[in-house]
Amino acid sequence: GAVVSQHPSWVICKSGTSVKIECRSLDFQATTMFWYRQFPKQSLMLMATSNEGSKATYEQGVEKDKFLINHASLTLSTLTVTSAHPEDSSFYICSARKQGRGNTEAFFGQGTRLTVV
Amino acid sequence: KQEVTQIPAALSVPEGENLVLNCSFTDSAIYNLQWFRQDPGKGLTSLLLIQSSQREQTSGRLNASLDKSSGRSTLYIAASQPGDSATYLCAGTQGGSEKLVFGKGTKLTVNP
């Protein structure tokens, strides 16, 4: 398999502040990473697709100015939740695919539990 | 819009039992299909990947199959163990897209 590391695993922040979540592929290069949000007892909802060296592609209904995504290298993507509010509290998970033809398996980070108080 | 249904939503079985989890897609044109395991408060662990040219994959006590004509997949777990207790998610991509569309999962409890 492959390892995707997500940091932090949990964070509590005050309303109005910003929080940055990192997603790293530790043993492979990922041209594309994905950010998901998961509500309790619900499935994963894709928020955006992060492409190395270019702007992220956001899913319909996801505010790009609120959820800032940066994919500066082939092993690191970051999600910044800006001006967080309690309704942003959720479980955020990233995933990455190995670069290269035929490599289609997606690997996931351990997730970040965000609580906004 | 692709939607994924997983049945049952929850399943409780005694240790040692063989079991089947089901997953169906509204659009049967599935390119790749993955089964994942998620423990409470954790990320996803990839269990099996069925690529576009494949119909079945096996890993240890796990076997997954995909019927592309109907858009249905099953995950078979043999000789279940308490450590298998988790939520199992299926997800698929469609041709030309890397996006995974997920079901809501089946919460499995294996009782000692």
PDB file of N, CA, C and O in Angstrom, chain A residues 2-75:
ATOM      1  N   ALA A   2       0.210   2.358   0.258  1.00  0.00           N
ATOM      2  CA  ALA A   2       0.884   3.641   0.304  1.00  0.00           C
ATOM      3  C   ALA A   2       0.360   4.415   1.509  1.00  0.00           C
ATOM      4  O   ALA A   2      -0.736   4.153   1.982  1.00  0.00           O
ATOM      5  N   VAL A   3       1.177   5.348   1.979  1.00  0.00           N
ATOM      6  CA  VAL A   3       0.837   6.054   3.203  1.00  0.00           C
ATOM      7  C   VAL A   3       0.512   7.513   2.922  1.00  0.00           C
ATOM      8  O   VAL A   3       1.296   8.223   2.278  1.00  0.00           O
ATOM      9  N   VAL A   4      -0.638   7.918   3.409  1.00  0.00           N
ATOM     10  CA  VAL A   4      -1.039   9.321   3.361  1.00  0.00           C
ATOM     11  C   VAL A   4      -1.178   9.795   4.798  1.00  0.00           C
ATOM     12  O   VAL A   4      -1.915   9.192   5.581  1.00  0.00           O
ATOM     13  N   SER A   5      -0.449  10.833   5.131  1.00  0.00           N
ATOM     14  CA  SER A   5      -0.459  11.335   6.500  1.00  0.00           C
ATOM     15  C   SER A   5      -1.194  12.662   6.561  1.00  0.00           C
ATOM     16  O   SER A   5      -0.928  13.566   5.759  1.00  0.00           O
ATOM     17  N   GLN A   6      -2.075  12.789   7.510  1.00  0.00           N
ATOM     18  CA  GLN A   6      -2.866  14.004   7.663  1.00  0.00           C
ATOM     19  C   GLN A   6      -2.598  14.573   9.055  1.00  0.00           C
ATOM     20  O   GLN A   6      -2.553  13.852  10.038  1.00  0.00           O
ATOM     21  N   HIS A   7      -2.456  15.897   9.097  1.00  0.00           N
ATOM     22  CA  HIS A   7      -2.129  16.533  10.372  1.00  0.00           C
ATOM     23  C   HIS A   7      -2.819  17.890  10.484  1.00  0.00           C
ATOM     24  O   HIS A   7      -2.850  18.631   9.490  1.00  0.00           O
ATOM     25  N   PRO A   8      -3.404  18.242  11.600  1.00  0.00           N
ATOM     26  CA  PRO A   8      -3.470  17.439  12.829  1.00  0.00           C
ATOM     27  C   PRO A   8      -4.599  16.420  12.756  1.00  0.00           C
ATOM     28  O   PRO A   8      -5.427  16.462  11.858  1.00  0.00           O
ATOM     29  N   SER A   9      -4.649  15.518  13.703  1.00  0.00           N
ATOM     30  CA  SER A   9      -5.733  14.536  13.734  1.00  0.00           C
ATOM     31  C   SER A   9      -6.977  15.142  14.380  1.00  0.00           C
ATOM     32  O   SER A   9      -8.088  14.678  14.126  1.00  0.00           O
ATOM     33  N   TRP A  10      -6.783  16.134  15.219  1.00  0.00           N
ATOM     34  CA  TRP A  10      -7.925  16.856  15.758  1.00  0.00           C
ATOM     35  C   TRP A  10      -7.491  18.274  16.105  1.00  0.00           C
ATOM     36  O   TRP A  10      -6.331  18.524  16.413  1.00  0.00           O
ATOM     37  N   VAL A  11      -8.437  19.190  16.027  1.00  0.00           N
ATOM     38  CA  VAL A  11      -8.144  20.580  16.358  1.00  0.00           C
ATOM     39  C   VAL A  11      -9.422  21.257  16.843  1.00  0.00           C
ATOM     40  O   VAL A  11     -10.506  20.997  16.317  1.00  0.00           O
ATOM     41  N   ILE A  12      -9.242  22.067  17.856  1.00  0.00           N
ATOM     42  CA  ILE A  12     -10.326  22.889  18.381  1.00  0.00           C
ATOM     43  C   ILE A  12      -9.926  24.340  18.186  1.00  0.00           C
ATOM     44  O   ILE A  12      -8.823  24.737  18.561  1.00  0.00           O
ATOM     45  N   CYS A  13     -10.805  25.121  17.580  1.00  0.00           N
ATOM     46  CA  CYS A  13     -10.460  26.522  17.358  1.00  0.00           C
ATOM     47  C   CYS A  13     -11.648  27.410  17.700  1.00  0.00           C
ATOM     48  O   CYS A  13     -12.792  26.950  17.779  1.00  0.00           O
ATOM     49  N   LYS A  14     -11.344  28.675  17.902  1.00  0.00           N
ATOM     50  CA  LYS A  14     -12.396  29.634  18.213  1.00  0.00           C
ATOM     51  C   LYS A  14     -13.054  30.115  16.931  1.00  0.00           C
ATOM     52  O   LYS A  14     -12.404  30.212  15.869  1.00  0.00           O
ATOM     53  N   SER A  15     -14.303  30.449  17.034  1.00  0.00           N
ATOM     54  CA  SER A  15     -15.045  30.967  15.898  1.00  0.00           C
ATOM     55  C   SER A  15     -14.372  32.226  15.353  1.00  0.00           C
ATOM     56  O   SER A  15     -13.956  33.094  16.128  1.00  0.00           O
ATOM     57  N   GLY A  16     -14.215  32.281  14.045  1.00  0.00           N
ATOM     58  CA  GLY A  16     -13.598  33.440  13.419  1.00  0.00           C
ATOM     59  C   GLY A  16     -12.125  33.253  13.086  1.00  0.00           C
ATOM     60  O   GLY A  16     -11.563  34.035  12.311  1.00  0.00           O
ATOM     61  N   THR A  17     -11.514  32.235  13.638  1.00  0.00           N
ATOM     62  CA  THR A  17     -10.109  31.976  13.343  1.00  0.00           C
ATOM     63  C   THR A  17      -9.986  31.039  12.144  1.00  0.00           C
ATOM     64  O   THR A  17     -10.979  30.475  11.676  1.00  0.00           O
ATOM     65  N   SER A  18      -8.753  30.869  11.667  1.00  0.00           N
ATOM     66  CA  SER A  18      -8.501  29.988  10.528  1.00  0.00           C
ATOM     67  C   SER A  18      -7.706  28.766  10.968  1.00  0.00           C
ATOM     68  O   SER A  18      -6.899  28.843  11.911  1.00  0.00           O
ATOM     69  N   VAL A  19      -7.941  27.681  10.306  1.00  0.00           N
ATOM     70  CA  VAL A  19      -7.274  26.423  10.641  1.00  0.00           C
ATOM     71  C   VAL A  19      -6.704  25.803   9.375  1.00  0.00           C
ATOM     72  O   VAL A  19      -7.397  25.731   8.358  1.00  0.00           O
ATOM     73  N   LYS A  20      -5.453  25.345   9.463  1.00  0.00           N
ATOM     74  CA  LYS A  20      -4.817  24.705   8.313  1.00  0.00           C
ATOM     75  C   LYS A  20      -4.640  23.219   8.586  1.00  0.00           C
ATOM     76  O   LYS A  20      -4.153  22.822   9.640  1.00  0.00           O
ATOM     77  N   ILE A  21      -5.035  22.414   7.602  1.00  0.00           N
ATOM     78  CA  ILE A  21      -4.882  20.963   7.683  1.00  0.00           C
ATOM     79  C   ILE A  21      -3.936  20.528   6.571  1.00  0.00           C
ATOM     80  O   ILE A  21      -4.098  20.937   5.420  1.00  0.00           O
ATOM     81  N   GLU A  22      -2.968  19.694   6.923  1.00  0.00           N
ATOM     82  CA  GLU A  22      -1.988  19.230   5.941  1.00  0.00           C
ATOM     83  C   GLU A  22      -2.240  17.778   5.551  1.00  0.00           C
ATOM     84  O   GLU A  22      -2.626  16.957   6.378  1.00  0.00           O
ATOM     85  N   CYS A  23      -1.982  17.499   4.293  1.00  0.00           N
ATOM     86  CA  CYS A  23      -2.114  16.141   3.775  1.00  0.00           C
ATOM     87  C   CYS A  23      -0.838  15.827   3.000  1.00  0.00           C
ATOM     88  O   CYS A  23      -0.507  16.527   2.038  1.00  0.00           O
ATOM     89  N   ARG A  24      -0.136  14.801   3.419  1.00  0.00           N
ATOM     90  CA  ARG A  24       1.126  14.431   2.785  1.00  0.00           C
ATOM     91  C   ARG A  24       1.110  12.988   2.308  1.00  0.00           C
ATOM     92  O   ARG A  24       0.666  12.091   3.026  1.00  0.00           O
ATOM     93  N   SER A  25       1.594  12.776   1.090  1.00  0.00           N
ATOM     94  CA  SER A  25       1.835  11.412   0.633  1.00  0.00           C
ATOM     95  C   SER A  25       3.284  11.098   0.990  1.00  0.00           C
ATOM     96  O   SER A  25       4.203  11.777   0.542  1.00  0.00           O
ATOM     97  N   LEU A  26       3.481  10.106   1.847  1.00  0.00           N
ATOM     98  CA  LEU A  26       4.807   9.881   2.426  1.00  0.00           C
ATOM     99  C   LEU A  26       5.750   9.073   1.548  1.00  0.00           C
ATOM    100  O   LEU A  26       6.968   9.280   1.588  1.00  0.00           O
ATOM    101  N   ASP A  27       5.218   8.162   0.767  1.00  0.00           N
ATOM    102  CA  ASP A  27       6.098   7.279   0.007  1.00  0.00           C
ATOM    103  C   ASP A  27       5.748   7.211  -1.469  1.00  0.00           C
ATOM    104  O   ASP A  27       6.146   6.279  -2.170  1.00  0.00           O
ATOM    105  N   PHE A  28       5.011   8.210  -1.937  1.00  0.00           N
ATOM    106  CA  PHE A  28       4.728   8.272  -3.365  1.00  0.00           C
ATOM    107  C   PHE A  28       4.384   9.704  -3.734  1.00  0.00           C
ATOM    108  O   PHE A  28       4.116  10.533  -2.876  1.00  0.00           O
ATOM    109  N   GLN A  29       4.427   9.988  -5.023  1.00  0.00           N
ATOM    110  CA  GLN A  29       4.084  11.321  -5.505  1.00  0.00           C
ATOM    111  C   GLN A  29       2.644  11.339  -5.986  1.00  0.00           C
ATOM    112  O   GLN A  29       2.187  10.409  -6.649  1.00  0.00           O
ATOM    113  N   ALA A  30       1.952  12.383  -5.659  1.00  0.00           N
ATOM    114  CA  ALA A  30       0.533  12.493  -5.996  1.00  0.00           C
ATOM    115  C   ALA A  30       0.270  13.800  -6.733  1.00  0.00           C
ATOM    116  O   ALA A  30       0.331  14.876  -6.138  1.00  0.00           O
ATOM    117  N   THR A  31      -0.023  13.696  -8.018  1.00  0.00           N
ATOM    118  CA  THR A  31      -0.360  14.914  -8.756  1.00  0.00           C
ATOM    119  C   THR A  31      -1.744  15.416  -8.382  1.00  0.00           C
ATOM    120  O   THR A  31      -2.049  16.591  -8.518  1.00  0.00           O
ATOM    121  N   THR A  32      -2.560  14.507  -7.904  1.00  0.00           N
ATOM    122  CA  THR A  32      -3.924  14.879  -7.546  1.00  0.00           C
ATOM    123  C   THR A  32      -4.243  14.408  -6.134  1.00  0.00           C
ATOM    124  O   THR A  32      -3.987  13.252  -5.795  1.00  0.00           O
ATOM    125  N   MET A  33      -4.774  15.302  -5.345  1.00  0.00           N
ATOM    126  CA  MET A  33      -5.272  14.958  -4.017  1.00  0.00           C
ATOM    127  C   MET A  33      -6.707  15.436  -3.908  1.00  0.00           C
ATOM    128  O   MET A  33      -7.122  16.349  -4.623  1.00  0.00           O
ATOM    129  N   PHE A  34      -7.437  14.805  -3.025  1.00  0.00           N
ATOM    130  CA  PHE A  34      -8.849  15.100  -2.874  1.00  0.00           C
ATOM    131  C   PHE A  34      -9.147  15.423  -1.419  1.00  0.00           C
ATOM    132  O   PHE A  34      -8.590  14.807  -0.508  1.00  0.00           O
ATOM    133  N   TRP A  35     -10.048  16.354  -1.218  1.00  0.00           N
ATOM    134  CA  TRP A  35     -10.479  16.705   0.139  1.00  0.00           C
ATOM    135  C   TRP A  35     -11.960  16.379   0.299  1.00  0.00           C
ATOM    136  O   TRP A  35     -12.785  16.762  -0.531  1.00  0.00           O
ATOM    137  N   TYR A  36     -12.252  15.662   1.388  1.00  0.00           N
ATOM    138  CA  TYR A  36     -13.613  15.243   1.680  1.00  0.00           C
ATOM    139  C   TYR A  36     -14.034  15.772   3.052  1.00  0.00           C
ATOM    140  O   TYR A  36     -13.220  16.040   3.927  1.00  0.00           O
ATOM    141  N   ARG A  37     -15.342  15.820   3.201  1.00  0.00           N
ATOM    142  CA  ARG A  37     -15.923  16.177   4.484  1.00  0.00           C
ATOM    143  C   ARG A  37     -16.916  15.072   4.834  1.00  0.00           C
ATOM    144  O   ARG A  37     -17.626  14.568   3.947  1.00  0.00           O
ATOM    145  N   GLN A  38     -16.930  14.699   6.094  1.00  0.00           N
ATOM    146  CA  GLN A  38     -17.832  13.632   6.522  1.00  0.00           C
ATOM    147  C   GLN A  38     -18.592  14.060   7.757  1.00  0.00           C
ATOM    148  O   GLN A  38     -17.998  14.395   8.788  1.00  0.00           O
ATOM    149  N   PHE A  39     -19.924  14.025   7.653  1.00  0.00           N
ATOM    150  CA  PHE A  39     -20.778  14.302   8.800  1.00  0.00           C
ATOM    151  C   PHE A  39     -21.109  12.983   9.493  1.00  0.00           C
ATOM    152  O   PHE A  39     -21.039  11.917   8.876  1.00  0.00           O
ATOM    153  N   PRO A  40     -21.477  13.050  10.771  1.00  0.00           N
ATOM    154  CA  PRO A  40     -21.764  11.818  11.528  1.00  0.00           C
ATOM    155  C   PRO A  40     -22.766  10.922  10.812  1.00  0.00           C
ATOM    156  O   PRO A  40     -23.800  11.383  10.337  1.00  0.00           O
ATOM    157  N   LYS A  41     -22.407   9.673  10.700  1.00  0.00           N
ATOM    158  CA  LYS A  41     -23.248   8.645  10.097  1.00  0.00           C
ATOM    159  C   LYS A  41     -23.589   8.943   8.639  1.00  0.00           C
ATOM    160  O   LYS A  41     -24.574   8.406   8.103  1.00  0.00           O
ATOM    161  N   GLN A  42     -22.777   9.748   8.016  1.00  0.00           N
ATOM    162  CA  GLN A  42     -22.984  10.062   6.606  1.00  0.00           C
ATOM    163  C   GLN A  42     -21.776   9.615   5.792  1.00  0.00           C
ATOM    164  O   GLN A  42     -20.719   9.295   6.340  1.00  0.00           O
ATOM    165  N   SER A  43     -21.969   9.633   4.496  1.00  0.00           N
ATOM    166  CA  SER A  43     -20.860   9.241   3.635  1.00  0.00           C
ATOM    167  C   SER A  43     -19.901  10.403   3.438  1.00  0.00           C
ATOM    168  O   SER A  43     -20.122  11.508   3.927  1.00  0.00           O
ATOM    169  N   LEU A  44     -18.830  10.123   2.746  1.00  0.00           N
ATOM    170  CA  LEU A  44     -17.872  11.176   2.446  1.00  0.00           C
ATOM    171  C   LEU A  44     -18.394  12.029   1.298  1.00  0.00           C
ATOM    172  O   LEU A  44     -18.851  11.516   0.282  1.00  0.00           O
ATOM    173  N   MET A  45     -18.277  13.333   1.469  1.00  0.00           N
ATOM    174  CA  MET A  45     -18.674  14.256   0.417  1.00  0.00           C
ATOM    175  C   MET A  45     -17.436  14.947  -0.125  1.00  0.00           C
ATOM    176  O   MET A  45     -16.691  15.572   0.632  1.00  0.00           O
ATOM    177  N   LEU A  46     -17.220  14.822  -1.412  1.00  0.00           N
ATOM    178  CA  LEU A  46     -16.061  15.450  -2.028  1.00  0.00           C
ATOM    179  C   LEU A  46     -16.226  16.962  -2.000  1.00  0.00           C
ATOM    180  O   LEU A  46     -17.257  17.490  -2.420  1.00  0.00           O
ATOM    181  N   MET A  47     -15.205  17.640  -1.497  1.00  0.00           N
ATOM    182  CA  MET A  47     -15.220  19.102  -1.464  1.00  0.00           C
ATOM    183  C   MET A  47     -14.499  19.675  -2.674  1.00  0.00           C
ATOM    184  O   MET A  47     -14.982  20.600  -3.321  1.00  0.00           O
ATOM    185  N   ALA A  48     -13.311  19.136  -2.939  1.00  0.00           N
ATOM    186  CA  ALA A  48     -12.504  19.711  -4.011  1.00  0.00           C
ATOM    187  C   ALA A  48     -11.424  18.737  -4.436  1.00  0.00           C
ATOM    188  O   ALA A  48     -11.032  17.847  -3.687  1.00  0.00           O
ATOM    189  N   THR A  49     -10.977  18.943  -5.653  1.00  0.00           N
ATOM    190  CA  THR A  49      -9.866  18.186  -6.208  1.00  0.00           C
ATOM    191  C   THR A  49      -8.681  19.126  -6.298  1.00  0.00           C
ATOM    192  O   THR A  49      -8.779  20.214  -6.896  1.00  0.00           O
ATOM    193  N   SER A  50      -7.581  18.703  -5.704  1.00  0.00           N
ATOM    194  CA  SER A  50      -6.384  19.538  -5.615  1.00  0.00           C
ATOM    195  C   SER A  50      -5.337  19.047  -6.611  1.00  0.00           C
ATOM    196  O   SER A  50      -4.934  17.895  -6.552  1.00  0.00           O
ATOM    197  N   ASN A  51      -4.941  19.908  -7.508  1.00  0.00           N
ATOM    198  CA  ASN A  51      -3.957  19.545  -8.519  1.00  0.00           C
ATOM    199  C   ASN A  51      -2.638  20.282  -8.282  1.00  0.00           C
ATOM    200  O   ASN A  51      -2.632  21.501  -8.096  1.00  0.00           O
ATOM    201  N   GLU A  52      -1.559  19.536  -8.309  1.00  0.00           N
ATOM    202  CA  GLU A  52      -0.246  20.117  -8.040  1.00  0.00           C
ATOM    203  C   GLU A  52       0.075  21.221  -9.028  1.00  0.00           C
ATOM    204  O   GLU A  52      -0.026  21.031 -10.246  1.00  0.00           O
ATOM    205  N   GLY A  53       0.376  22.384  -8.509  1.00  0.00           N
ATOM    206  CA  GLY A  53       0.804  23.504  -9.323  1.00  0.00           C
ATOM    207  C   GLY A  53      -0.304  24.279  -9.993  1.00  0.00           C
ATOM    208  O   GLY A  53      -0.029  25.189 -10.777  1.00  0.00           O
ATOM    209  N   SER A  54      -1.544  23.938  -9.700  1.00  0.00           N
ATOM    210  CA  SER A  54      -2.640  24.685 -10.301  1.00  0.00           C
ATOM    211  C   SER A  54      -3.759  24.872  -9.284  1.00  0.00           C
ATOM    212  O   SER A  54      -3.695  24.338  -8.178  1.00  0.00           O
ATOM    213  N   LYS A  55      -4.776  25.611  -9.702  1.00  0.00           N
ATOM    214  CA  LYS A  55      -5.874  25.884  -8.778  1.00  0.00           C
ATOM    215  C   LYS A  55      -6.721  24.637  -8.554  1.00  0.00           C
ATOM    216  O   LYS A  55      -6.895  23.814  -9.454  1.00  0.00           O
ATOM    217  N   ALA A  56      -7.280  24.566  -7.373  1.00  0.00           N
ATOM    218  CA  ALA A  56      -8.147  23.436  -7.050  1.00  0.00           C
ATOM    219  C   ALA A  56      -9.481  23.569  -7.768  1.00  0.00           C
ATOM    220  O   ALA A  56      -9.931  24.672  -8.104  1.00  0.00           O
ATOM    221  N   THR A  57     -10.095  22.430  -7.987  1.00  0.00           N
ATOM    222  CA  THR A  57     -11.433  22.393  -8.574  1.00  0.00           C
ATOM    223  C   THR A  57     -12.425  22.061  -7.473  1.00  0.00           C
ATOM    224  O   THR A  57     -12.345  20.993  -6.865  1.00  0.00           O
ATOM    225  N   TYR A  58     -13.359  22.975  -7.243  1.00  0.00           N
ATOM    226  CA  TYR A  58     -14.306  22.807  -6.148  1.00  0.00           C
ATOM    227  C   TYR A  58     -15.610  22.201  -6.629  1.00  0.00           C
ATOM    228  O   TYR A  58     -16.071  22.484  -7.734  1.00  0.00           O
ATOM    229  N   GLU A  59     -16.216  21.404  -5.775  1.00  0.00           N
ATOM    230  CA  GLU A  59     -17.517  20.846  -6.075  1.00  0.00           C
ATOM    231  C   GLU A  59     -18.588  21.921  -5.879  1.00  0.00           C
ATOM    232  O   GLU A  59     -18.392  22.905  -5.153  1.00  0.00           O
ATOM    233  N   GLN A  60     -19.693  21.699  -6.519  1.00  0.00           N
ATOM    234  CA  GLN A  60     -20.800  22.652  -6.430  1.00  0.00           C
ATOM    235  C   GLN A  60     -21.229  22.824  -4.981  1.00  0.00           C
ATOM    236  O   GLN A  60     -21.404  21.847  -4.255  1.00  0.00           O
ATOM    237  N   GLY A  61     -21.380  24.085  -4.581  1.00  0.00           N
ATOM    238  CA  GLY A  61     -21.825  24.374  -3.232  1.00  0.00           C
ATOM    239  C   GLY A  61     -20.716  24.551  -2.221  1.00  0.00           C
ATOM    240  O   GLY A  61     -20.981  24.923  -1.076  1.00  0.00           O
ATOM    241  N   VAL A  62     -19.490  24.298  -2.614  1.00  0.00           N
ATOM    242  CA  VAL A  62     -18.355  24.475  -1.701  1.00  0.00           C
ATOM    243  C   VAL A  62     -17.730  25.842  -1.952  1.00  0.00           C
ATOM    244  O   VAL A  62     -17.366  26.166  -3.081  1.00  0.00           O
ATOM    245  N   GLU A  63     -17.627  26.639  -0.890  1.00  0.00           N
ATOM    246  CA  GLU A  63     -17.107  28.005  -1.030  1.00  0.00           C
ATOM    247  C   GLU A  63     -15.583  27.983  -1.132  1.00  0.00           C
ATOM    248  O   GLU A  63     -14.884  27.669  -0.165  1.00  0.00           O
ATOM    249  N   LYS A  64     -15.064  28.364  -2.280  1.00  0.00           N
ATOM    250  CA  LYS A  64     -13.624  28.315  -2.484  1.00  0.00           C
ATOM    251  C   LYS A  64     -12.878  29.344  -1.644  1.00  0.00           C
ATOM    252  O   LYS A  64     -11.708  29.147  -1.303  1.00  0.00           O
ATOM    253  N   ASP A  65     -13.544  30.453  -1.309  1.00  0.00           N
ATOM    254  CA  ASP A  65     -12.876  31.472  -0.499  1.00  0.00           C
ATOM    255  C   ASP A  65     -12.856  31.089   0.975  1.00  0.00           C
ATOM    256  O   ASP A  65     -12.096  31.656   1.751  1.00  0.00           O
ATOM    257  N   LYS A  66     -13.683  30.155   1.343  1.00  0.00           N
ATOM    258  CA  LYS A  66     -13.717  29.713   2.734  1.00  0.00           C
ATOM    259  C   LYS A  66     -12.788  28.519   2.947  1.00  0.00           C
ATOM    260  O   LYS A  66     -12.136  28.392   3.975  1.00  0.00           O
ATOM    261  N   PHE A  67     -12.766  27.655   1.976  1.00  0.00           N
ATOM    262  CA  PHE A  67     -11.928  26.461   2.056  1.00  0.00           C
ATOM    263  C   PHE A  67     -10.793  26.605   1.028  1.00  0.00           C
ATOM    264  O   PHE A  67     -10.928  26.202  -0.122  1.00  0.00           O
ATOM    265  N   LEU A  68      -9.691  27.168   1.487  1.00  0.00           N
ATOM    266  CA  LEU A  68      -8.558  27.431   0.611  1.00  0.00           C
ATOM    267  C   LEU A  68      -7.677  26.191   0.499  1.00  0.00           C
ATOM    268  O   LEU A  68      -7.269  25.619   1.496  1.00  0.00           O
ATOM    269  N   ILE A  69      -7.410  25.808  -0.734  1.00  0.00           N
ATOM    270  CA  ILE A  69      -6.606  24.614  -0.975  1.00  0.00           C
ATOM    271  C   ILE A  69      -5.356  24.999  -1.744  1.00  0.00           C
ATOM    272  O   ILE A  69      -5.418  25.710  -2.750  1.00  0.00           O
ATOM    273  N   ASN A  70      -4.226  24.502  -1.257  1.00  0.00           N
ATOM    274  CA  ASN A  70      -2.946  24.724  -1.907  1.00  0.00           C
ATOM    275  C   ASN A  70      -2.242  23.391  -2.096  1.00  0.00           C
ATOM    276  O   ASN A  70      -2.185  22.589  -1.180  1.00  0.00           O
ATOM    277  N   HIS A  71      -1.751  23.166  -3.302  1.00  0.00           N
ATOM    278  CA  HIS A  71      -1.059  21.903  -3.597  1.00  0.00           C
ATOM    279  C   HIS A  71       0.280  22.273  -4.211  1.00  0.00           C
ATOM    280  O   HIS A  71       0.456  22.215  -5.422  1.00  0.00           O
ATOM    281  N   ALA A  72       1.208  22.668  -3.342  1.00  0.00           N
ATOM    282  CA  ALA A  72       2.458  23.264  -3.788  1.00  0.00           C
ATOM    283  C   ALA A  72       3.483  22.256  -4.268  1.00  0.00           C
ATOM    284  O   ALA A  72       4.416  22.604  -4.992  1.00  0.00           O
ATOM    285  N   SER A  73       3.350  21.009  -3.866  1.00  0.00           N
ATOM    286  CA  SER A  73       4.321  20.005  -4.279  1.00  0.00           C
ATOM    287  C   SER A  73       3.611  18.689  -4.541  1.00  0.00           C
ATOM    288  O   SER A  73       2.416  18.557  -4.279  1.00  0.00           O
ATOM    289  N   LEU A  74       4.347  17.728  -5.048  1.00  0.00           N
ATOM    290  CA  LEU A  74       3.759  16.435  -5.383  1.00  0.00           C
ATOM    291  C   LEU A  74       3.465  15.580  -4.153  1.00  0.00           C
ATOM    292  O   LEU A  74       2.933  14.480  -4.280  1.00  0.00           O
ATOM    293  N   THR A  75       3.835  16.077  -2.982  1.00  0.00           N
ATOM    294  CA  THR A  75       3.595  15.295  -1.774  1.00  0.00           C
ATOM    295  C   THR A  75       2.818  16.044  -0.698  1.00  0.00           C
ATOM    296  O   THR A  75       2.585  15.511   0.383  1.00  0.00           O
TER     297      THR A  75
END
